[in-house]
Amino acid sequence: MSARRKERAEEVMREVSSEEERRSVEDNSEEVMREAASFSASWRSPRPSKQQIIPRIPEAVDDFLRNFLRRVGLSRTLSSFEAEWFSSAQKRLTETLKMAATGVLFIPDALTHRQLLHSELETVRRETEQLGQEVLVAGESLVRMQRERDFHRLQYRRVAEDKNRLIEDFKQLKKHLESYEPALRQLEDKYQAALRHKMLISLEKERAQNTTDARLTQENSQMKRETSIKRSESTDASSAKSSSRHPKDTEFPVCRLVNPQTDQVKCQKYKSPSSFSLSYSIRAHKLPISCIHLHPQNLILASASDDRSWRLWMLHANGEKVGEMVLTGEGHSDWLSGCCFHPDGAKLATTSGDSTVRLWDFSRGCCVLVLSGHSQPTWGCSFHSCGHFLASCSADRTAKLWDLNSQRCRHTLRRHTASVNSVCFLPLSNFLLTCSADKTLAMWDTRLGVCTTTFHGHQHPCNHATFSPAGTALASCDTHGIISLWDYRNPALALATVDAGPLAANQVTFSPSGKTLAVACSDGLVRMVEIDSGVVSSLLGHSDVVQSVTFDREGEMVMSAGSDGMINVWA
């Protein structure tokens, strides 16, 4: 009995000790699990270190636990652990198979993240390749632009050097010219004084000759011998005088101090500018019209154009079509700039960019005279009231007086310092008016070719100037649309100034009554200016620059032409 009790006690002691060992092993296993988890976490978490150390890769957690339990000798704990481990693994596998069968498959987050990173990597690679190509293209364009920059820099330096050299040459030439100005001024004064002295001598000779002729006519027949002697002396003097002239030169007519048309002009009825309206239009030329001029007797209008031709247009006649072309002519080698009827109405003079002046005879239907002498384009012309003299102006800064009988230049008028833009004879006189781009007007005595009066007042280049048919007034216009009225007996100050700008005024003309001005403007308008009140009104009808304007003899109509190739008639 005692032996059995001892054995039973030993078994109980062993079970207790085994139970305690089991509990201690379980406690130790829990501690081991915690240590393994902390070790795995510490291994997975990055450790900041200055030197990169490759850690030892630990074995799997389940293998670690199996090895640990096997070394310690906890076989029952190891068997229970494997049973629980494999049962949970089997359960996870069964759930995965069920989810795959139902079509719902669980994809770990790491795989999804890897796929996203892979797609982003591919996108970055493509963008990198594209950026590389763009960088190459940009590099090539940069090199090309740098070459162009260097080329343009060289060109700029060359142009700047040429500019500086030209500026220096211009300054030297300007100084050289200024050094000649006193001498030129003295020569000009001497020339004017000599011309005045010559004019006085010629007037005294004319008076002496007139008194001699009057005395000879009053002598008795008994003094025939003395009269014959005096006549022979006068014949010798005239032959000596004519020896220095051309045999076909024309004598200038006597200047009339009173205009016989003044009374007729005063009887003209005043027409208000606001009463004019567009009556009809004529498509005269395809190219711009530079000038129009009215026939002295009939309602026939001449037009000169850039198409190198002139044309005659019938404006009004019984049984005739309005605006019918009567005659045309071609012969200039460049554009036409002006035209003017002969006082008898049978001829027409034209000026052109070919530097010539041509005279056309309507009865022959051709050009009968070509006047060459200007070195640059001619801008306009004007006939003397006698019809034997023609004045022309040019861009060569001169005006010329032509004798149509001897077909030569009688005088070259030199005083203006820029292009002479218009010429106009004072009616029934030997005085000629010129206007120039040097902002001045000049009046000349054409018998001697002497400038008698200069008009200063315009601030811009003058385009045109004309006389009033009545009185002593004249009008001029410039490139800024300023219209100035002058009294040619007192040129010191303009009588009135009217602003028809801001664009250029190309031509100005008086109405037959002398109370209204018509102005051809570059803004496409014909402006009508009442001289007494200064009121300005406009006639609208052109689509381009108006180049020329004129009145008829009664003042009932206004004709205008411009760069649109149209002739407008305002009635």
Coordinates of C-alpha atoms in Angstrom, one line a residue:
M1 CA 0.0 0.0 0.0
S2 CA 2.7 2.3 0.8
A3 CA 4.5 1.6 -2.5
R4 CA 1.4 2.4 -4.5
R5 CA 0.9 5.6 -2.5
K6 CA 4.5 6.6 -3.3
E7 CA 4.0 5.9 -7.0
R8 CA 0.7 7.8 -7.0
A9 CA 2.4 10.7 -5.3
E10 CA 5.3 10.7 -7.8
E11 CA 2.9 10.7 -10.7
V12 CA 1.0 13.6 -9.2
M13 CA 4.3 15.4 -8.7
R14 CA 5.3 14.8 -12.3
E15 CA 2.0 16.0 -13.6
V16 CA 2.2 19.1 -11.5
S17 CA 5.7 19.7 -12.6
S18 CA 4.8 19.1 -16.2
E19 CA 1.8 21.4 -15.8
E20 CA 4.1 24.0 -14.4
E21 CA 6.6 23.4 -17.1
R22 CA 3.8 23.7 -19.7
R23 CA 2.6 26.9 -18.2
S24 CA 6.1 28.3 -18.1
V25 CA 6.7 27.1 -21.7
E26 CA 3.5 28.8 -22.7
D27 CA 4.6 32.0 -20.9
N28 CA 8.0 31.6 -22.5
S29 CA 6.3 31.0 -25.9
E30 CA 4.3 34.2 -25.6
E31 CA 7.4 36.1 -24.7
V32 CA 9.2 34.5 -27.7
M33 CA 6.3 35.5 -29.9
R34 CA 6.4 39.1 -28.7
E35 CA 10.2 39.2 -29.2
A36 CA 9.8 37.7 -32.7
A37 CA 7.2 40.3 -33.6
S38 CA 9.2 43.1 -32.3
F39 CA 12.3 41.8 -34.0
S40 CA 10.4 41.5 -37.3
A41 CA 9.0 45.0 -36.9
S42 CA 12.4 46.4 -36.1
W43 CA 13.8 44.6 -39.1
R44 CA 11.2 45.9 -41.4
S45 CA 11.3 49.5 -40.2
P46 CA 14.1 51.5 -41.7
R47 CA 17.0 52.4 -39.4
P48 CA 18.6 55.8 -40.1
S49 CA 22.3 55.3 -40.4
K50 CA 25.0 57.1 -42.1
Q51 CA 26.4 53.8 -43.6
Q52 CA 24.1 51.5 -45.5
I53 CA 24.2 48.0 -43.8
I54 CA 22.6 45.0 -45.4
P55 CA 20.7 43.2 -42.6
R56 CA 20.5 39.5 -42.1
I57 CA 17.2 38.2 -43.5
P58 CA 15.5 36.2 -40.7
E59 CA 13.6 33.0 -41.3
A60 CA 9.8 32.9 -41.4
V61 CA 7.9 33.2 -38.1
D62 CA 6.3 29.8 -38.2
D63 CA 9.6 28.1 -38.9
F64 CA 11.2 30.1 -36.1
L65 CA 8.5 28.9 -33.7
R66 CA 8.8 25.3 -34.8
N67 CA 12.6 25.3 -34.4
F68 CA 12.3 27.0 -31.0
L69 CA 9.7 24.5 -29.6
R70 CA 11.7 21.6 -31.0
R71 CA 14.9 22.7 -29.3
V72 CA 13.1 23.3 -26.0
G73 CA 11.4 19.9 -26.3
L74 CA 7.8 21.1 -26.1
S75 CA 6.4 18.5 -28.3
R76 CA 2.8 18.8 -27.3
T77 CA 2.9 22.5 -27.7
L78 CA 4.5 22.1 -31.1
S79 CA 1.8 19.6 -32.2
S80 CA -1.0 21.9 -31.0
F81 CA 0.7 24.9 -32.7
E82 CA 1.0 23.0 -36.0
A83 CA -2.6 21.8 -35.8
E84 CA -3.9 25.4 -35.2
W85 CA -1.5 26.9 -37.8
F86 CA -2.5 24.4 -40.6
S87 CA -6.1 24.7 -39.8
S88 CA -6.0 28.5 -40.1
A89 CA -4.0 28.2 -43.4
Q90 CA -6.5 25.6 -44.7
K91 CA -9.3 28.0 -43.8
R92 CA -7.7 30.9 -45.6
L93 CA -7.1 28.6 -48.7
T94 CA -10.7 27.5 -48.6
E95 CA -12.0 31.1 -48.5
T96 CA -9.7 32.1 -51.3
L97 CA -11.0 29.2 -53.5
K98 CA -14.6 30.2 -52.7
M99 CA -14.0 33.8 -53.6
A100 CA -12.3 32.7 -56.9
A101 CA -15.3 30.5 -57.7
T102 CA -17.7 33.4 -57.1
G103 CA -15.6 35.7 -59.3
V104 CA -14.4 37.9 -56.4
L105 CA -10.6 37.6 -56.0
F106 CA -8.7 39.3 -53.3
I107 CA -5.6 41.1 -54.6
P108 CA -3.1 42.2 -52.0
D109 CA -2.4 46.0 -51.7
A110 CA 1.2 45.5 -52.4
L111 CA 0.5 44.0 -55.9
T112 CA -2.0 46.8 -56.7
H113 CA 0.5 49.4 -55.6
R114 CA 3.2 47.7 -57.7
Q115 CA 1.0 47.8 -60.8
L116 CA 0.3 51.6 -60.2
L117 CA 4.0 52.3 -59.7
H118 CA 4.7 50.3 -62.9
S119 CA 2.2 52.3 -65.0
E120 CA 3.5 55.6 -63.5
L121 CA 7.0 54.5 -64.4
E122 CA 6.0 53.7 -68.0
T123 CA 4.3 57.1 -68.2
V124 CA 7.4 58.9 -66.9
R125 CA 9.6 57.0 -69.4
R126 CA 7.4 58.1 -72.3
E127 CA 7.4 61.7 -71.1
T128 CA 11.1 61.5 -70.7
E129 CA 11.6 60.4 -74.2
Q130 CA 9.2 63.1 -75.5
L131 CA 11.0 65.7 -73.5
G132 CA 14.3 64.5 -74.8
Q133 CA 13.1 64.9 -78.4
E134 CA 11.7 68.4 -77.6
V135 CA 15.0 69.3 -76.0
L136 CA 16.8 68.3 -79.1
V137 CA 14.5 70.3 -81.4
A138 CA 14.7 73.3 -79.0
G139 CA 18.5 73.0 -79.0
E140 CA 18.6 73.1 -82.8
S141 CA 16.2 76.1 -83.0
L142 CA 18.3 77.8 -80.3
V143 CA 21.5 77.3 -82.4
R144 CA 19.7 78.6 -85.5
M145 CA 18.4 81.7 -83.6
Q146 CA 21.8 82.4 -82.2
R147 CA 23.2 82.3 -85.8
E148 CA 20.5 84.6 -87.0
R149 CA 21.1 86.9 -84.0
D150 CA 24.8 87.1 -84.8
F151 CA 24.0 87.8 -88.5
H152 CA 21.6 90.6 -87.6
R153 CA 24.0 92.0 -85.1
L154 CA 26.6 92.3 -87.9
Q155 CA 24.1 93.9 -90.2
Y156 CA 23.0 96.4 -87.5
R157 CA 26.6 97.3 -86.8
R158 CA 27.3 97.8 -90.5
V159 CA 24.2 99.9 -91.0
A160 CA 25.0 101.9 -87.8
E161 CA 28.5 102.6 -89.1
D162 CA 27.1 103.7 -92.5
K163 CA 24.5 105.9 -90.7
N164 CA 27.2 107.6 -88.6
R165 CA 29.4 108.1 -91.6
L166 CA 26.5 109.6 -93.6
I167 CA 25.7 111.9 -90.6
E168 CA 29.3 113.1 -90.5
D169 CA 29.3 113.7 -94.3
F170 CA 26.0 115.6 -94.0
K171 CA 27.4 117.8 -91.2
Q172 CA 30.5 118.6 -93.2
L173 CA 28.4 119.4 -96.3
K174 CA 26.1 121.5 -94.3
K175 CA 29.0 123.5 -92.9
H176 CA 30.4 123.8 -96.4
L177 CA 27.0 125.1 -97.7
E178 CA 26.7 127.6 -94.8
S179 CA 30.1 128.9 -95.7
Y180 CA 28.8 129.7 -99.2
E181 CA 25.6 131.3 -98.0
P182 CA 27.0 134.9 -97.6
A183 CA 28.5 134.9 -101.0
L184 CA 25.3 133.5 -102.6
R185 CA 23.3 136.2 -100.7
Q186 CA 25.5 138.9 -102.0
L187 CA 25.3 137.5 -105.6
E188 CA 21.5 137.4 -105.3
D189 CA 21.3 141.0 -104.1
K190 CA 23.6 142.1 -107.0
Y191 CA 21.5 140.1 -109.5
Q192 CA 18.3 141.7 -108.3
A193 CA 19.8 145.1 -108.3
A194 CA 21.1 144.6 -111.9
L195 CA 17.7 143.3 -113.0
R196 CA 15.9 146.4 -111.5
H197 CA 18.5 148.7 -113.1
K198 CA 17.9 146.9 -116.4
M199 CA 14.1 147.3 -116.0
L200 CA 14.4 151.0 -115.4
I201 CA 16.7 151.5 -118.4
S202 CA 14.2 149.6 -120.6
L203 CA 11.3 151.7 -119.3
E204 CA 13.3 154.9 -120.0
K205 CA 14.1 153.7 -123.5
E206 CA 10.4 152.9 -124.1
R207 CA 9.4 156.3 -122.9
A208 CA 12.0 158.0 -125.0
Q209 CA 11.0 156.0 -128.1
N210 CA 7.3 156.8 -127.5
T211 CA 8.0 160.5 -127.2
T212 CA 10.2 160.4 -130.3
D213 CA 7.5 158.7 -132.3
A214 CA 4.9 161.2 -131.1
R215 CA 7.2 164.1 -132.0
L216 CA 7.9 162.6 -135.4
T217 CA 4.1 162.3 -136.2
Q218 CA 3.5 166.0 -135.3
E219 CA 6.3 167.4 -137.5
N220 CA 5.6 169.0 -140.8
S221 CA 6.2 167.5 -144.1
Q222 CA 9.0 170.0 -144.7
M223 CA 11.1 168.1 -142.2
K224 CA 11.0 164.8 -144.2
R225 CA 14.7 164.7 -144.4
E226 CA 15.2 165.0 -140.7
T227 CA 12.4 162.5 -140.1
S228 CA 14.0 160.0 -142.5
I229 CA 17.3 160.4 -140.7
K230 CA 15.6 159.8 -137.3
R231 CA 13.7 156.8 -138.7
S232 CA 16.9 155.3 -140.0
E233 CA 18.5 155.8 -136.6
S234 CA 15.6 154.1 -134.8
T235 CA 15.7 151.3 -137.4
D236 CA 19.4 150.7 -136.6
A237 CA 18.7 150.7 -132.9
S238 CA 15.9 148.2 -133.2
S239 CA 18.0 146.0 -135.4
A240 CA 20.8 146.1 -132.9
K241 CA 18.4 145.2 -130.1
S242 CA 16.8 142.4 -132.1
S243 CA 20.2 140.9 -132.9
S244 CA 20.4 139.6 -129.3
R245 CA 17.0 137.9 -129.5
H246 CA 15.5 135.2 -131.5
P247 CA 13.9 136.5 -134.7
K248 CA 10.5 134.8 -133.9
D249 CA 10.3 136.0 -130.3
T250 CA 7.0 137.5 -129.3
E251 CA 6.7 141.0 -127.8
F252 CA 5.0 141.1 -124.4
P253 CA 1.6 142.8 -124.6
V254 CA 0.9 146.1 -122.7
C255 CA -0.1 145.3 -119.1
R256 CA -3.6 146.6 -118.3
L257 CA -4.0 148.0 -114.9
V258 CA -7.8 147.6 -114.9
N259 CA -9.4 144.2 -115.5
P260 CA -12.2 144.7 -117.9
Q261 CA -13.9 141.6 -116.5
T262 CA -14.3 143.3 -113.1
D263 CA -17.7 144.8 -113.9
Q264 CA -18.9 141.6 -115.4
V265 CA -17.8 139.7 -112.3
K266 CA -19.6 142.1 -110.0
C267 CA -22.8 141.4 -111.9
Q268 CA -22.5 137.7 -111.0
K269 CA -25.2 136.5 -108.6
Y270 CA -24.0 135.0 -105.4
K271 CA -24.6 131.3 -105.0
S272 CA -24.7 129.9 -101.5
P273 CA -22.3 126.9 -101.1
S274 CA -25.0 125.0 -99.2
S275 CA -27.2 125.1 -102.3
F276 CA -24.9 122.8 -104.3
S277 CA -25.9 119.1 -104.6
L278 CA -24.4 116.2 -106.7
S279 CA -26.0 116.2 -110.1
Y280 CA -24.2 113.4 -111.9
S281 CA -20.9 111.5 -112.0
I282 CA -18.7 110.4 -114.9
R283 CA -16.4 107.4 -114.9
A284 CA -13.6 109.2 -116.7
H285 CA -10.5 107.1 -116.1
K286 CA -9.6 103.8 -114.5
L287 CA -6.5 105.4 -112.8
P288 CA -6.5 108.6 -110.6
I289 CA -7.3 111.9 -112.2
S290 CA -4.6 114.6 -111.4
C291 CA -6.2 117.7 -112.9
I292 CA -9.3 119.1 -114.7
H293 CA -9.7 122.3 -116.6
L294 CA -12.8 124.0 -118.2
H295 CA -12.9 125.1 -121.8
P296 CA -12.9 129.0 -122.0
Q297 CA -16.0 129.1 -124.2
N298 CA -17.9 125.8 -124.1
L299 CA -19.0 123.4 -121.3
I300 CA -16.2 121.0 -122.2
L301 CA -14.0 119.7 -119.5
A302 CA -10.5 118.4 -119.9
S303 CA -9.1 115.7 -117.6
A304 CA -5.5 114.4 -117.1
S305 CA -4.8 111.1 -115.5
D306 CA -2.1 108.7 -114.4
D307 CA -3.0 106.4 -117.3
R308 CA -0.8 108.8 -119.5
S309 CA -3.9 110.1 -121.4
W310 CA -6.0 113.3 -121.5
R311 CA -9.7 113.3 -122.4
L312 CA -12.4 115.9 -123.3
W313 CA -15.9 115.5 -121.8
M314 CA -19.1 117.2 -122.9
L315 CA -20.9 118.4 -119.7
H316 CA -24.0 120.1 -121.1
A317 CA -25.4 120.7 -124.6
N318 CA -28.7 120.6 -126.4
G319 CA -29.3 117.2 -127.9
E320 CA -25.9 115.9 -126.6
K321 CA -25.5 113.2 -124.0
V322 CA -24.3 114.4 -120.7
G323 CA -20.8 113.1 -119.8
E324 CA -20.0 112.0 -123.4
M325 CA -16.3 111.8 -124.3
V326 CA -15.4 114.1 -127.2
L327 CA -11.7 113.6 -127.7
T328 CA -8.7 111.8 -126.2
G329 CA -4.9 111.9 -126.7
E330 CA -1.9 109.9 -125.7
G331 CA 1.8 110.7 -126.2
H332 CA 3.5 111.2 -122.8
S333 CA 5.7 108.4 -121.5
D334 CA 4.6 108.8 -117.9
W335 CA 1.7 110.0 -115.8
L336 CA 0.0 113.3 -116.5
S337 CA 0.0 115.9 -113.7
G338 CA -1.8 118.9 -115.2
C339 CA -3.6 120.4 -118.2
C340 CA -4.7 123.9 -119.4
F341 CA -6.8 125.2 -122.3
H342 CA -5.4 127.8 -124.7
P343 CA -7.3 131.1 -124.5
D344 CA -8.8 130.5 -128.0
G345 CA -10.0 127.0 -126.9
A346 CA -8.4 125.2 -129.9
K347 CA -5.3 123.8 -128.1
L348 CA -4.5 122.1 -124.8
A349 CA -1.2 122.0 -122.9
T350 CA -0.3 119.1 -120.6
T351 CA 2.4 118.4 -118.1
S352 CA 3.8 115.0 -117.1
G353 CA 6.2 113.0 -115.1
D354 CA 8.4 112.6 -118.1
S355 CA 9.6 116.2 -117.5
T356 CA 8.1 117.6 -120.7
V357 CA 5.3 120.0 -121.6
R358 CA 3.2 119.1 -124.7
L359 CA 0.9 121.3 -126.8
W360 CA -2.1 119.5 -128.5
D361 CA -4.0 120.9 -131.5
F362 CA -7.6 119.7 -131.6
S363 CA -8.0 120.5 -135.3
R364 CA -5.0 118.3 -136.2
G365 CA -5.8 115.8 -133.5
C366 CA -2.1 115.4 -132.5
C367 CA 0.7 116.9 -130.5
V368 CA 2.2 119.9 -132.3
L369 CA 4.9 121.0 -129.9
V370 CA 7.1 119.3 -127.2
L371 CA 8.8 121.7 -124.8
S372 CA 11.8 120.0 -123.1
G373 CA 13.9 121.8 -120.6
H374 CA 13.0 120.7 -117.1
S375 CA 15.1 118.1 -115.4
Q376 CA 12.4 116.6 -113.2
P377 CA 8.6 116.0 -113.4
T378 CA 6.5 119.0 -114.4
W379 CA 3.5 119.8 -112.1
G380 CA 1.4 122.4 -113.9
C381 CA 1.1 125.0 -116.6
S382 CA -0.7 128.3 -117.4
F383 CA -1.3 130.3 -120.6
H384 CA -0.8 134.0 -120.8
S385 CA -4.1 135.8 -121.8
C386 CA -2.6 136.7 -125.2
G387 CA -2.0 133.0 -125.9
H388 CA 1.6 133.4 -127.1
F389 CA 3.3 132.5 -123.8
L390 CA 3.1 129.4 -121.6
A391 CA 4.4 129.0 -118.0
S392 CA 5.3 125.7 -116.5
C393 CA 6.6 124.6 -113.1
S394 CA 8.6 121.5 -112.1
A395 CA 10.1 119.6 -109.2
D396 CA 13.5 120.9 -110.3
R397 CA 12.7 124.1 -108.2
T398 CA 12.2 126.2 -111.3
A399 CA 9.5 127.7 -113.4
K400 CA 9.9 128.4 -117.1
L401 CA 8.3 130.8 -119.5
W402 CA 8.0 129.4 -123.1
D403 CA 7.5 131.5 -126.2
L404 CA 5.2 129.4 -128.5
N405 CA 6.1 131.3 -131.6
S406 CA 9.8 130.8 -131.3
Q407 CA 9.3 127.5 -129.4
R408 CA 12.0 128.3 -126.9
C409 CA 12.3 129.1 -123.2
R410 CA 12.4 132.9 -122.7
H411 CA 13.1 132.9 -119.0
T412 CA 13.9 130.3 -116.3
L413 CA 12.6 131.6 -112.9
R414 CA 14.9 130.6 -110.1
R415 CA 14.2 131.6 -106.5
H416 CA 12.4 128.8 -104.8
T417 CA 14.4 126.3 -102.8
A418 CA 12.1 123.4 -103.2
S419 CA 9.7 122.0 -105.8
V420 CA 7.5 124.6 -107.6
N421 CA 4.0 123.1 -107.4
S422 CA 1.8 125.5 -109.4
V423 CA 1.9 128.5 -111.7
C424 CA -0.9 131.0 -112.6
F425 CA -0.9 134.2 -114.7
L426 CA -2.7 137.3 -113.3
P427 CA -5.5 137.9 -115.9
L428 CA -4.6 140.4 -118.6
S429 CA -1.1 141.1 -117.2
N430 CA 2.5 140.0 -117.4
F431 CA 2.7 138.9 -113.8
L432 CA 3.0 135.2 -112.8
L433 CA 2.3 133.6 -109.5
T434 CA 4.2 130.5 -108.3
C435 CA 3.8 128.5 -105.1
S436 CA 6.4 126.1 -103.8
A437 CA 7.1 123.4 -101.3
D438 CA 9.5 125.8 -99.5
K439 CA 6.3 127.3 -97.9
T440 CA 6.4 130.6 -99.9
L441 CA 4.6 132.2 -102.9
A442 CA 6.3 134.5 -105.4
M443 CA 5.1 136.9 -108.0
W444 CA 7.2 137.5 -111.1
D445 CA 7.5 140.1 -113.9
T446 CA 7.7 137.7 -116.9
R447 CA 9.1 140.5 -119.2
L448 CA 12.4 140.5 -117.3
G449 CA 12.1 137.3 -115.3
V450 CA 12.4 139.2 -112.0
C451 CA 10.7 138.2 -108.7
T452 CA 8.8 141.3 -107.5
T453 CA 7.0 140.0 -104.4
T454 CA 7.4 137.1 -102.0
F455 CA 4.6 135.9 -99.7
H456 CA 5.6 134.4 -96.4
G457 CA 3.1 132.9 -93.9
H458 CA 2.5 129.2 -94.6
Q459 CA 3.9 126.8 -92.0
H460 CA 3.7 123.8 -94.4
P461 CA 4.6 123.2 -98.1
C462 CA 2.2 125.0 -100.5
N463 CA 0.3 122.9 -103.1
H464 CA -1.6 125.5 -105.2
A465 CA -2.3 129.2 -105.5
T466 CA -4.7 131.2 -107.8
F467 CA -5.9 134.7 -108.4
S468 CA -9.4 136.0 -107.9
P469 CA -11.3 137.0 -111.1
A470 CA -12.3 140.2 -109.4
G471 CA -10.2 142.5 -107.2
T472 CA -6.7 142.0 -105.9
A473 CA -7.1 138.9 -103.9
L474 CA -5.3 135.6 -104.3
A475 CA -5.7 132.3 -102.4
S476 CA -3.2 129.5 -101.5
C477 CA -3.4 126.1 -99.8
D478 CA -0.9 123.8 -98.2
T479 CA -0.4 120.2 -97.1
H480 CA -2.1 120.6 -93.8
G481 CA -5.4 122.0 -95.3
I482 CA -4.7 125.7 -94.4
I483 CA -6.2 128.2 -96.8
S484 CA -4.7 131.7 -96.9
L485 CA -6.1 134.8 -98.6
W486 CA -3.7 137.6 -99.7
D487 CA -3.8 141.0 -101.3
Y488 CA -1.0 140.9 -103.8
R489 CA -0.5 144.7 -103.4
N490 CA 0.4 144.1 -99.7
P491 CA 2.1 140.7 -99.3
A492 CA 3.3 141.4 -95.7
L493 CA 0.4 139.7 -94.0
A494 CA -2.4 137.3 -95.0
L495 CA -5.9 138.8 -95.0
A496 CA -7.5 135.7 -93.6
T497 CA -6.8 132.0 -92.8
V498 CA -9.2 129.1 -92.9
D499 CA -8.5 125.6 -91.6
A500 CA -9.8 122.9 -94.0
G501 CA -7.6 120.1 -92.6
P502 CA -6.2 118.1 -91.0
L503 CA -5.3 116.4 -94.4
A504 CA -3.8 118.2 -97.4
A505 CA -5.7 120.8 -99.5
N506 CA -4.6 119.9 -103.1
Q507 CA -6.2 122.7 -105.1
V508 CA -8.1 125.9 -104.5
T509 CA -10.2 128.0 -107.0
F510 CA -12.4 131.1 -106.8
S511 CA -16.0 131.3 -107.9
P512 CA -16.8 133.8 -110.7
S513 CA -18.2 136.2 -108.2
G514 CA -15.0 136.0 -106.1
K515 CA -17.0 135.4 -102.9
T516 CA -16.6 131.6 -102.6
L517 CA -13.7 129.2 -102.6
A518 CA -13.8 125.6 -103.6
V519 CA -11.1 123.4 -102.1
A520 CA -10.1 119.9 -103.2
C521 CA -9.1 118.0 -100.0
S522 CA -7.3 114.7 -99.4
D523 CA -10.1 113.4 -97.1
G524 CA -12.4 112.9 -100.1
L525 CA -14.4 116.1 -99.6
V526 CA -14.9 119.2 -101.6
R527 CA -15.0 122.1 -99.1
M528 CA -16.8 125.3 -99.9
V529 CA -15.6 128.4 -98.1
E530 CA -17.6 131.7 -97.9
I531 CA -14.9 134.4 -98.0
D532 CA -16.9 137.1 -96.1
S533 CA -18.1 134.9 -93.2
G534 CA -15.4 132.2 -93.2
V535 CA -18.1 129.5 -93.0
V536 CA -17.0 126.1 -94.3
S537 CA -19.4 123.5 -95.8
S538 CA -18.6 120.1 -97.4
L539 CA -19.7 118.3 -100.6
L540 CA -19.6 114.5 -100.2
G541 CA -19.3 112.3 -103.2
H542 CA -15.8 111.0 -103.8
S543 CA -14.5 107.7 -102.3
D544 CA -10.8 108.8 -102.4
V545 CA -8.6 111.9 -102.5
V546 CA -10.0 114.9 -104.4
Q547 CA -7.2 116.2 -106.6
S548 CA -8.8 119.1 -108.6
V549 CA -11.8 121.3 -108.6
T550 CA -13.2 124.2 -110.7
F551 CA -16.3 126.4 -111.3
D552 CA -18.1 127.0 -114.6
R553 CA -18.3 130.6 -116.0
E554 CA -21.6 131.4 -114.4
G555 CA -20.9 129.8 -111.0
E556 CA -23.8 127.5 -111.4
M557 CA -21.8 124.3 -111.3
V558 CA -18.8 122.9 -109.5
M559 CA -16.7 120.1 -111.1
S560 CA -14.3 117.9 -109.1
A561 CA -12.1 114.9 -109.8
G562 CA -9.9 112.7 -107.7
S563 CA -8.0 109.5 -107.3
D564 CA -11.1 107.3 -107.7
G565 CA -11.1 108.2 -111.4
M566 CA -14.5 109.9 -111.2
I567 CA -15.6 113.4 -112.2
N568 CA -18.5 114.7 -110.1
V569 CA -20.7 117.6 -111.2
W570 CA -22.4 119.6 -108.5
A571 CA -25.2 121.9 -109.6

